Amino acid sequence: MRTLLLLLIYGISLAAAPPLSMTKEQRVMDFYALTRTMESSYGMLEFKKANILQADYNQTKKQFFIDVSKATTDEQFYKLMKKYFVVFKDGHLYIDGVYSLDKAILKVYLAWIEGKVVVLGRGQGAPASIGTGDQVLEIDGKAIDQLMAELRTYQGSGGTEAFTMRAIVDKIWIRSSNIMLPQGSSALIKLKKYSDGSVYYASVPWQVADASDIYSRGGSRVLDQFAGYFEGSGFWGFYPGMIESRQVRRFIDSHMLYPIELEDSMTSEVLDVSVGSAAYKIGRIRVPDYTSWDEDIFDYHMNVVKDCDGLILDQRCNGGGAFDYCQHLVSWFLDSAIDEIEFSVPLNRFWLFYIESKLISAGSQAQYDYLVQWRDKLFAEAAEGKKMSSWVPLFFESNTLEPREKGTFTKPVVMMIDSSCFSCGDFAPAYFKQKDMTSHFKLFGETTGGGGGNVVPYRLLPQSEMCFHMTQSIARRKDGSVIENKGVDPDIVSPYTVEDMVNEMVNKQDTYMLKALTELISMISTKGNGD
């Protein structure tokens, strides 16, 4: 009945669709499936209604139904779906389909630093006059601020403002989704020199993939056209002959001197540092994510640095991953138990089955009894007709997170964070804010990205063959601070600057890491003096 009503309201016929195209009815039904799924399973919907949406939710949804019914091409439909997600400002809420394939790359790669768009480096074929650190003012006669505002219409990154701006800058030089694709083979860019402030123009080529090539790859994101994009063979460790745009984005957001191999894998090293007559052994562990390693690998790297006077955990550009890996890392640095992060989940079949499945795998009677109380609570709330649960410990593990049983590292530690830290990249710093640990553990850098967790893919759009992802839960810290859109603030605020970037990329001097190292040495000295 509801389906028939929709068809009558929008005057849609049930005529068969031509190949690779949809009827209005099929577009509306896909959009209907999307909204219904969000209303039953999107964990942050009520929070977004109250705190993020700038207009009434039902009115917004109604207008998009009207716009979808008026779309005349599949491409227009995809753009509308993208725009609908932007309304919610959620980095984990996104949609994939054939139109999301990257189709063009501008052969200069750009970054958002100190509130402006700057050049991080050049690709093959870009004019040698373009220098690292130069500021982009215009592209094809359009002011950069105007261009970013237009791109923002389709960029639903959410999170903190800094995270959102970095994601929008990616869209300037990596164009996908048939959205604002370049009109010509090159772009005329107006720039301002970092070295002397002079203004100049440069014509920069686009590398464009044609539609037939994208379709022939059956949705592959790895396009051979982008081979040789970076200067030099195997530059930054990319696979020869191909490039994957997600790796490019991770590199852009990391702003790191280290080769890409370190960006994508956990590494450790011991540095000998001298300050005046004092000598220190400093450990450094790169934590690129919470997926590419496991507990044993992290323990190995901790054993490498266990005798050091202090440790730098470089978690910049950490997009998250497995929650248990995140907890394991945190447990290494606790001197006592801390309160677990809390979350609220939809009271749907997924979560009610999830807690039942955890009962089956409970390792002890005490754990079983602990889970039973939460199981009974969630089932009771579902029976009352509630859509979301009350606040419960994250993944129902425990009320507290305990220090590692086999010993911990309680010497001074600095964890480097930035606005590209997301999901578990938010949760790990959030744990260290559950109580005051600044005597031996400090967060250094920028506020994290402000993402949620527990991202679930839904393949409920059969006509458009799109897949959408959304967060089923919303998390908060002990003090009630919601992590979504807020992020976690550092103990030591130190924004990454254009000067830091130029020093890294051009002068091969990691002055930003040196700032973190200086703070760590100060912590070591203070602890040594008994303060």
XYZ file of C-alpha atoms in Angstrom:
531
model
C 0.000 0.000 0.000
C 2.784 2.398 0.898
C 4.551 1.611 -2.382
C 1.357 2.187 -4.368
C 0.782 5.478 -2.557
C 4.249 6.678 -3.530
C 3.587 5.806 -7.150
C 0.303 7.697 -7.142
C 1.766 10.760 -5.406
C 4.595 11.170 -7.898
C 2.694 10.048 -10.986
C 5.117 7.256 -11.784
C 4.534 4.416 -14.233
C 5.788 0.861 -13.889
C 7.205 0.734 -17.424
C 10.318 -1.361 -17.872
C 13.608 0.528 -17.751
C 16.002 0.549 -20.693
C 19.424 -1.037 -20.084
C 21.706 0.868 -17.685
C 18.935 3.333 -16.872
C 16.145 3.535 -14.301
C 12.561 4.695 -14.430
C 11.306 7.391 -12.078
C 9.514 4.675 -10.120
C 12.750 2.773 -9.597
C 14.591 5.877 -8.432
C 11.868 6.797 -5.966
C 11.724 3.254 -4.611
C 15.491 3.181 -4.089
C 15.316 6.504 -2.250
C 12.411 5.166 -0.193
C 14.451 2.069 0.732
C 17.299 4.340 1.797
C 15.159 6.555 4.049
C 13.354 3.612 5.661
C 16.619 1.862 6.439
C 18.078 5.013 7.952
C 14.998 5.506 10.126
C 15.248 1.968 11.486
C 19.005 1.556 11.837
C 20.860 4.895 11.652
C 22.113 5.242 15.211
C 22.639 8.987 15.056
C 19.416 10.040 13.347
C 17.805 11.591 16.441
C 21.079 13.265 17.433
C 21.400 14.711 13.939
C 17.806 15.937 13.954
C 18.404 17.774 17.215
C 21.920 19.092 16.635
C 22.889 19.087 12.957
C 19.949 19.366 10.564
C 19.201 22.954 9.599
C 15.602 22.233 8.564
C 12.778 19.941 9.646
C 13.686 16.322 8.863
C 10.309 15.366 7.367
C 10.217 18.463 5.186
C 13.755 17.785 4.003
C 12.913 14.190 3.145
C 9.731 15.246 1.312
C 11.629 17.750 -0.818
C 14.211 15.133 -1.784
C 11.415 12.726 -2.773
C 10.109 15.428 -5.094
C 13.571 16.135 -6.513
C 14.267 12.426 -7.047
C 10.974 12.037 -8.902
C 12.014 14.879 -11.222
C 15.465 13.468 -12.006
C 15.773 12.580 -15.680
C 19.061 10.648 -15.611
C 20.738 8.138 -13.321
C 23.577 10.592 -12.878
C 21.212 13.244 -11.519
C 19.760 10.644 -9.167
C 23.208 9.763 -7.842
C 23.983 13.436 -7.222
C 20.757 13.817 -5.262
C 21.612 10.790 -3.128
C 25.010 12.342 -2.388
C 23.383 15.665 -1.506
C 20.936 13.936 0.830
C 23.781 12.406 2.829
C 25.514 15.789 3.076
C 22.536 17.052 5.100
C 23.545 14.791 8.009
C 27.253 15.721 8.144
C 28.453 12.223 8.948
C 31.766 10.899 7.676
C 30.587 7.299 7.866
C 27.425 7.998 5.884
C 28.276 7.577 2.233
C 27.146 5.878 -0.937
C 29.043 3.856 -3.528
C 28.122 3.124 -7.098
C 29.484 3.281 -10.607
C 29.368 7.090 -10.469
C 31.611 7.153 -7.401
C 34.596 5.924 -9.394
C 37.420 8.424 -9.611
C 37.454 9.810 -13.150
C 39.999 12.608 -13.176
C 43.115 13.653 -11.283
C 44.720 17.083 -11.486
C 48.469 16.679 -11.695
C 49.200 18.754 -8.637
C 48.243 17.346 -5.276
C 46.767 19.739 -2.770
C 46.235 20.001 0.973
C 44.226 22.066 3.468
C 46.722 23.661 5.876
C 46.340 26.782 8.008
C 42.962 27.562 6.484
C 44.070 27.602 2.858
C 44.590 25.319 -0.126
C 48.291 24.761 -0.776
C 50.392 22.642 -3.110
C 51.875 19.519 -1.551
C 53.700 18.423 -4.698
C 53.635 18.013 -8.484
C 52.702 15.129 -10.704
C 54.277 14.255 -14.025
C 53.545 16.913 -16.630
C 52.884 19.702 -14.141
C 54.888 22.918 -14.697
C 58.140 23.101 -12.752
C 57.218 26.623 -11.667
C 54.700 25.202 -9.191
C 56.330 24.825 -5.812
C 55.463 23.016 -2.604
C 53.691 25.401 -0.250
C 52.339 27.688 -2.998
C 48.761 28.798 -2.286
C 45.972 28.121 -4.794
C 43.814 31.214 -5.413
C 41.731 30.307 -8.468
C 41.081 27.387 -10.802
C 39.802 28.193 -14.292
C 38.829 31.687 -13.195
C 36.803 30.517 -10.196
C 37.930 31.635 -6.738
C 39.028 28.692 -4.616
C 36.536 29.546 -1.851
C 33.670 29.478 -4.348
C 34.842 26.177 -5.808
C 35.067 24.598 -2.365
C 31.584 25.821 -1.507
C 30.207 24.141 -4.648
C 32.057 20.907 -3.990
C 30.818 20.880 -0.413
C 27.317 20.330 -1.768
C 28.333 16.762 -2.606
C 30.890 16.110 0.131
C 29.210 14.646 3.186
C 32.370 14.030 5.156
C 30.944 15.306 8.413
C 33.162 15.242 11.448
C 34.929 18.379 12.580
C 35.221 21.378 10.284
C 38.929 20.724 9.675
C 38.222 17.122 8.645
C 35.477 18.289 6.307
C 37.655 20.939 4.684
C 40.470 18.463 4.054
C 38.001 16.091 2.410
C 36.632 18.878 0.206
C 40.135 19.809 -0.941
C 40.570 16.206 -2.084
C 37.578 16.762 -4.377
C 39.342 19.675 -6.057
C 42.073 17.515 -7.539
C 40.479 14.044 -7.427
C 37.156 14.307 -9.267
C 34.648 11.491 -9.051
C 30.928 10.798 -9.205
C 30.478 12.690 -12.493
C 30.272 15.760 -10.252
C 31.955 18.899 -11.564
C 34.306 17.016 -13.818
C 36.817 19.200 -15.667
C 35.720 20.533 -19.043
C 39.132 20.512 -20.705
C 42.372 18.571 -20.647
C 44.070 21.137 -18.421
C 43.224 23.666 -15.722
C 44.487 27.238 -15.496
C 45.473 27.793 -11.869
C 46.245 31.083 -10.177
C 48.745 30.659 -7.340
C 50.756 32.675 -4.835
C 54.383 31.754 -4.279
C 55.266 30.528 -0.790
C 58.786 31.920 -1.113
C 58.041 35.565 -1.988
C 54.247 36.023 -2.207
C 54.256 36.786 -5.934
C 51.175 35.770 -7.946
C 51.449 33.661 -11.107
C 49.419 31.381 -13.406
C 50.132 27.796 -14.420
C 48.400 25.432 -16.833
C 48.129 21.995 -15.204
C 46.992 18.864 -17.097
C 44.149 16.583 -15.983
C 44.420 12.801 -16.221
C 40.915 11.681 -17.201
C 39.566 8.126 -17.402
C 36.864 7.595 -20.016
C 33.570 5.941 -19.169
C 34.152 2.817 -21.275
C 37.318 2.037 -19.344
C 35.553 2.450 -15.985
C 32.677 0.182 -16.991
C 35.052 -2.438 -18.393
C 36.673 -2.713 -14.978
C 33.369 -3.631 -13.384
C 33.584 -1.004 -10.673
C 37.286 -1.267 -9.890
C 38.700 1.822 -8.202
C 42.202 1.046 -9.447
C 42.664 2.668 -12.853
C 45.666 2.099 -15.081
C 45.335 5.625 -16.488
C 46.798 6.951 -13.273
C 50.051 5.049 -13.764
C 53.091 7.274 -13.520
C 51.055 10.028 -11.920
C 53.711 10.795 -9.367
C 57.161 11.971 -10.365
C 59.732 9.197 -10.414
C 59.384 5.424 -10.581
C 57.626 3.998 -7.539
C 57.470 7.425 -5.869
C 56.317 7.096 -2.234
C 56.139 3.349 -2.673
C 53.039 3.204 -4.869
C 52.638 0.079 -6.938
C 54.159 0.572 -10.399
C 51.567 0.825 -13.155
C 48.551 1.654 -11.007
C 47.347 3.910 -8.259
C 44.461 3.666 -5.813
C 42.868 6.987 -4.925
C 42.253 6.049 -1.296
C 46.000 5.720 -0.818
C 46.438 9.179 -2.317
C 43.932 10.662 0.102
C 45.600 8.981 3.068
C 48.937 10.382 1.942
C 47.506 13.860 1.540
C 46.014 13.870 4.999
C 49.116 12.472 6.685
C 51.537 15.218 5.515
C 54.376 12.907 6.489
C 57.985 12.734 5.419
C 58.058 8.979 5.927
C 57.690 6.752 2.841
C 54.220 5.372 2.163
C 55.342 1.943 3.453
C 55.391 3.438 6.941
C 52.079 5.095 6.353
C 50.381 1.800 5.625
C 52.084 -0.467 8.166
C 53.069 -0.337 11.808
C 56.771 0.373 12.360
C 59.005 1.176 15.308
C 62.417 2.690 15.850
C 64.685 3.882 18.658
C 66.226 7.351 18.344
C 69.311 8.567 20.210
C 68.636 12.171 21.180
C 71.020 14.585 22.897
C 69.935 17.846 24.532
C 72.935 19.668 25.965
C 74.761 17.178 28.167
C 71.698 14.953 28.549
C 71.213 11.890 26.352
C 67.910 10.093 25.794
C 66.654 7.008 24.016
C 63.314 7.818 22.405
C 60.998 5.241 20.905
C 58.643 5.958 18.043
C 55.815 3.715 16.835
C 53.777 4.552 13.759
C 50.095 3.582 14.233
C 48.552 4.060 10.760
C 45.204 2.373 11.516
C 43.607 -0.304 13.669
C 43.283 -2.932 10.961
C 46.685 -3.782 9.436
C 48.156 -5.236 12.649
C 47.097 -7.341 15.608
C 47.913 -7.609 19.318
C 51.041 -9.686 18.765
C 52.432 -7.202 16.248
C 51.879 -4.267 18.600
C 53.462 -6.207 21.472
C 56.483 -6.836 19.262
C 56.929 -3.127 18.564
C 56.421 -2.273 22.234
C 59.216 -4.695 23.098
C 61.459 -2.797 20.672
C 60.927 0.445 22.604
C 60.289 -0.859 26.147
C 63.668 0.300 27.490
C 63.399 3.812 26.047
C 63.097 6.898 28.234
C 59.926 7.956 26.432
C 57.749 7.120 23.443
C 56.067 8.913 20.543
C 52.932 7.203 19.220
C 52.353 8.705 15.786
C 48.649 8.162 15.135
C 48.230 10.882 12.492
C 45.883 10.076 9.616
C 44.480 7.045 11.413
C 41.140 6.168 9.853
C 40.239 3.591 12.502
C 39.540 -0.119 12.295
C 39.053 -2.919 14.824
C 37.839 -1.888 18.269
C 39.678 -4.687 20.115
C 43.018 -3.569 18.623
C 42.290 -0.052 19.824
C 41.581 -1.315 23.340
C 44.737 -3.429 23.348
C 46.903 -0.429 22.477
C 45.301 1.716 25.177
C 45.731 -1.001 27.826
C 49.509 -0.797 27.376
C 49.608 2.737 28.819
C 47.186 2.593 31.752
C 48.361 2.746 35.356
C 44.849 1.914 36.611
C 41.434 1.052 35.223
C 39.457 3.679 33.326
C 35.747 3.939 32.576
C 34.657 2.355 29.326
C 33.414 4.601 26.521
C 29.627 4.385 26.247
C 27.409 4.053 23.211
C 23.762 3.869 22.250
C 22.581 1.450 19.553
C 19.399 0.935 17.506
C 17.070 -1.616 19.057
C 16.844 -3.632 15.848
C 17.370 -7.261 14.949
C 21.088 -6.765 14.335
C 21.897 -5.549 17.845
C 19.489 -7.840 19.657
C 21.036 -10.787 17.836
C 24.534 -9.391 18.432
C 24.230 -9.456 22.215
C 22.658 -12.926 22.065
C 25.652 -14.143 20.047
C 28.039 -12.694 22.633
C 26.315 -14.792 25.304
C 27.190 -17.924 23.353
C 30.898 -16.989 23.277
C 31.146 -15.740 26.883
C 34.429 -16.925 28.391
C 33.262 -17.212 31.989
C 30.140 -17.340 34.131
C 30.855 -13.810 35.330
C 31.024 -12.550 31.742
C 27.845 -14.441 30.909
C 25.981 -12.906 33.859
C 27.291 -9.461 32.904
C 25.980 -9.832 29.349
C 22.628 -11.168 30.503
C 21.849 -7.947 32.354
C 22.471 -5.907 29.208
C 20.588 -8.400 27.033
C 17.564 -8.166 29.295
C 17.789 -4.368 29.388
C 17.894 -4.034 25.582
C 15.041 -6.492 25.034
C 12.935 -4.660 27.618
C 13.600 -1.303 25.949
C 12.724 -2.787 22.542
C 9.461 -4.136 23.979
C 8.653 -0.607 25.194
C 8.903 0.598 21.606
C 12.117 2.574 22.001
C 14.199 3.027 18.846
C 17.570 3.556 20.556
C 19.032 1.903 23.642
C 20.097 3.738 26.758
C 23.834 4.363 27.144
C 25.731 1.088 27.566
C 29.442 0.133 27.682
C 30.993 0.034 24.225
C 30.253 -3.364 22.663
C 29.120 -4.612 26.101
C 32.672 -5.667 26.991
C 32.994 -4.317 30.530
C 32.265 -1.262 32.650
C 35.992 -0.479 32.709
C 39.085 -0.942 30.579
C 41.872 -2.524 32.614
C 45.662 -2.150 32.290
C 47.398 -4.907 30.367
C 47.928 -7.948 32.633
C 51.488 -8.619 31.447
C 52.737 -5.144 32.314
C 52.378 -1.629 30.965
C 54.503 1.266 29.738
C 54.129 4.170 32.181
C 57.099 6.250 31.089
C 56.283 9.552 29.323
C 54.314 9.158 26.084
C 53.183 11.667 23.462
C 50.470 10.546 21.025
C 50.351 12.612 17.834
C 46.801 13.177 16.533
C 45.228 15.300 13.804
C 41.925 16.027 12.116
C 42.339 12.988 9.868
C 41.974 10.605 12.836
C 38.549 9.019 12.576
C 36.462 6.221 14.139
C 38.853 4.168 16.319
C 41.319 6.952 15.529
C 38.922 9.033 17.678
C 38.292 6.343 20.281
C 41.920 5.724 21.274
C 42.548 9.400 22.186
C 39.104 9.483 23.845
C 40.146 6.697 26.207
C 43.118 8.755 27.360
C 40.683 11.559 28.211
C 38.573 9.363 30.492
C 40.744 10.527 33.383
C 43.685 12.881 33.840
C 46.746 11.013 32.550
C 48.781 14.049 31.534
C 51.518 13.324 34.085
C 52.799 10.588 31.779
C 50.579 10.582 28.649
C 49.690 13.594 26.510
C 47.849 14.071 23.220
C 49.732 16.348 20.812
C 48.593 18.071 17.632
C 45.078 18.861 16.417
C 41.514 17.890 17.354
C 40.600 14.516 15.858
C 38.115 14.150 13.013
C 34.984 13.476 15.069
C 33.676 10.280 13.484
C 31.398 7.612 14.852
C 31.900 3.882 14.902
C 30.323 0.567 13.933
C 29.894 1.262 10.197
C 27.580 -1.164 8.407
C 27.101 -1.511 4.619
C 23.565 -1.869 3.243
C 22.910 -3.248 -0.233
C 19.217 -2.419 -0.376
C 19.159 -0.361 -3.551
C 18.620 -3.016 -6.235
C 17.645 -0.716 -9.105
C 20.615 1.656 -8.897
C 22.959 -1.103 -7.675
C 24.287 1.320 -5.075
C 25.623 0.394 -1.669
C 25.362 2.817 1.221
C 27.141 2.801 4.575
C 26.032 4.271 7.872
C 26.884 4.254 11.554
C 24.577 2.165 13.720
C 25.692 3.646 17.035
C 26.653 6.916 18.708
C 29.450 7.114 21.296
C 30.281 9.446 24.161
C 32.974 9.879 26.809
C 32.586 9.677 30.586
C 31.931 13.408 30.869
C 29.016 13.129 28.419
C 30.922 14.575 25.444
C 29.606 13.047 22.215
C 32.508 12.140 19.914
C 30.490 12.551 16.703
C 31.263 15.878 14.970
C 33.238 17.036 18.028
C 36.405 14.939 18.002
C 38.924 14.762 20.832
C 41.031 17.793 21.716
C 44.798 17.459 22.244
C 46.450 18.265 25.573
C 49.106 20.155 23.619
C 47.650 22.152 20.719
C 50.091 22.302 17.815
C 48.557 22.832 14.350
C 50.479 21.567 11.362
C 51.751 24.580 9.359
C 52.722 25.259 5.768
C 56.260 25.817 7.009
C 56.235 22.331 8.579
C 55.039 20.896 5.286
C 57.715 22.661 3.229
C 60.397 21.552 5.656
C 59.242 17.944 5.354
C 58.629 17.776 1.614
C 61.408 20.049 0.348
C 64.075 20.371 3.022
C 63.634 16.812 4.337
C 63.528 18.099 7.908
C 60.644 16.859 10.015
C 60.217 19.967 12.149
C 56.708 18.920 13.201
C 57.967 15.668 14.677
C 60.660 17.721 16.394
C 57.951 19.760 18.124
C 56.414 16.572 19.520
C 59.855 15.327 20.520
C 60.540 18.592 22.382
C 57.349 18.139 24.412
C 58.305 14.547 25.210
C 61.797 15.535 26.390
C 60.184 18.138 28.651
C 57.926 15.454 30.162
C 60.919 13.149 30.706
C 62.922 15.922 32.379
C 59.995 16.900 34.610
C 59.456 13.313 35.711
C 63.181 12.909 36.336
C 63.132 15.944 38.624
C 60.338 14.385 40.641
C 57.762 17.042 39.793
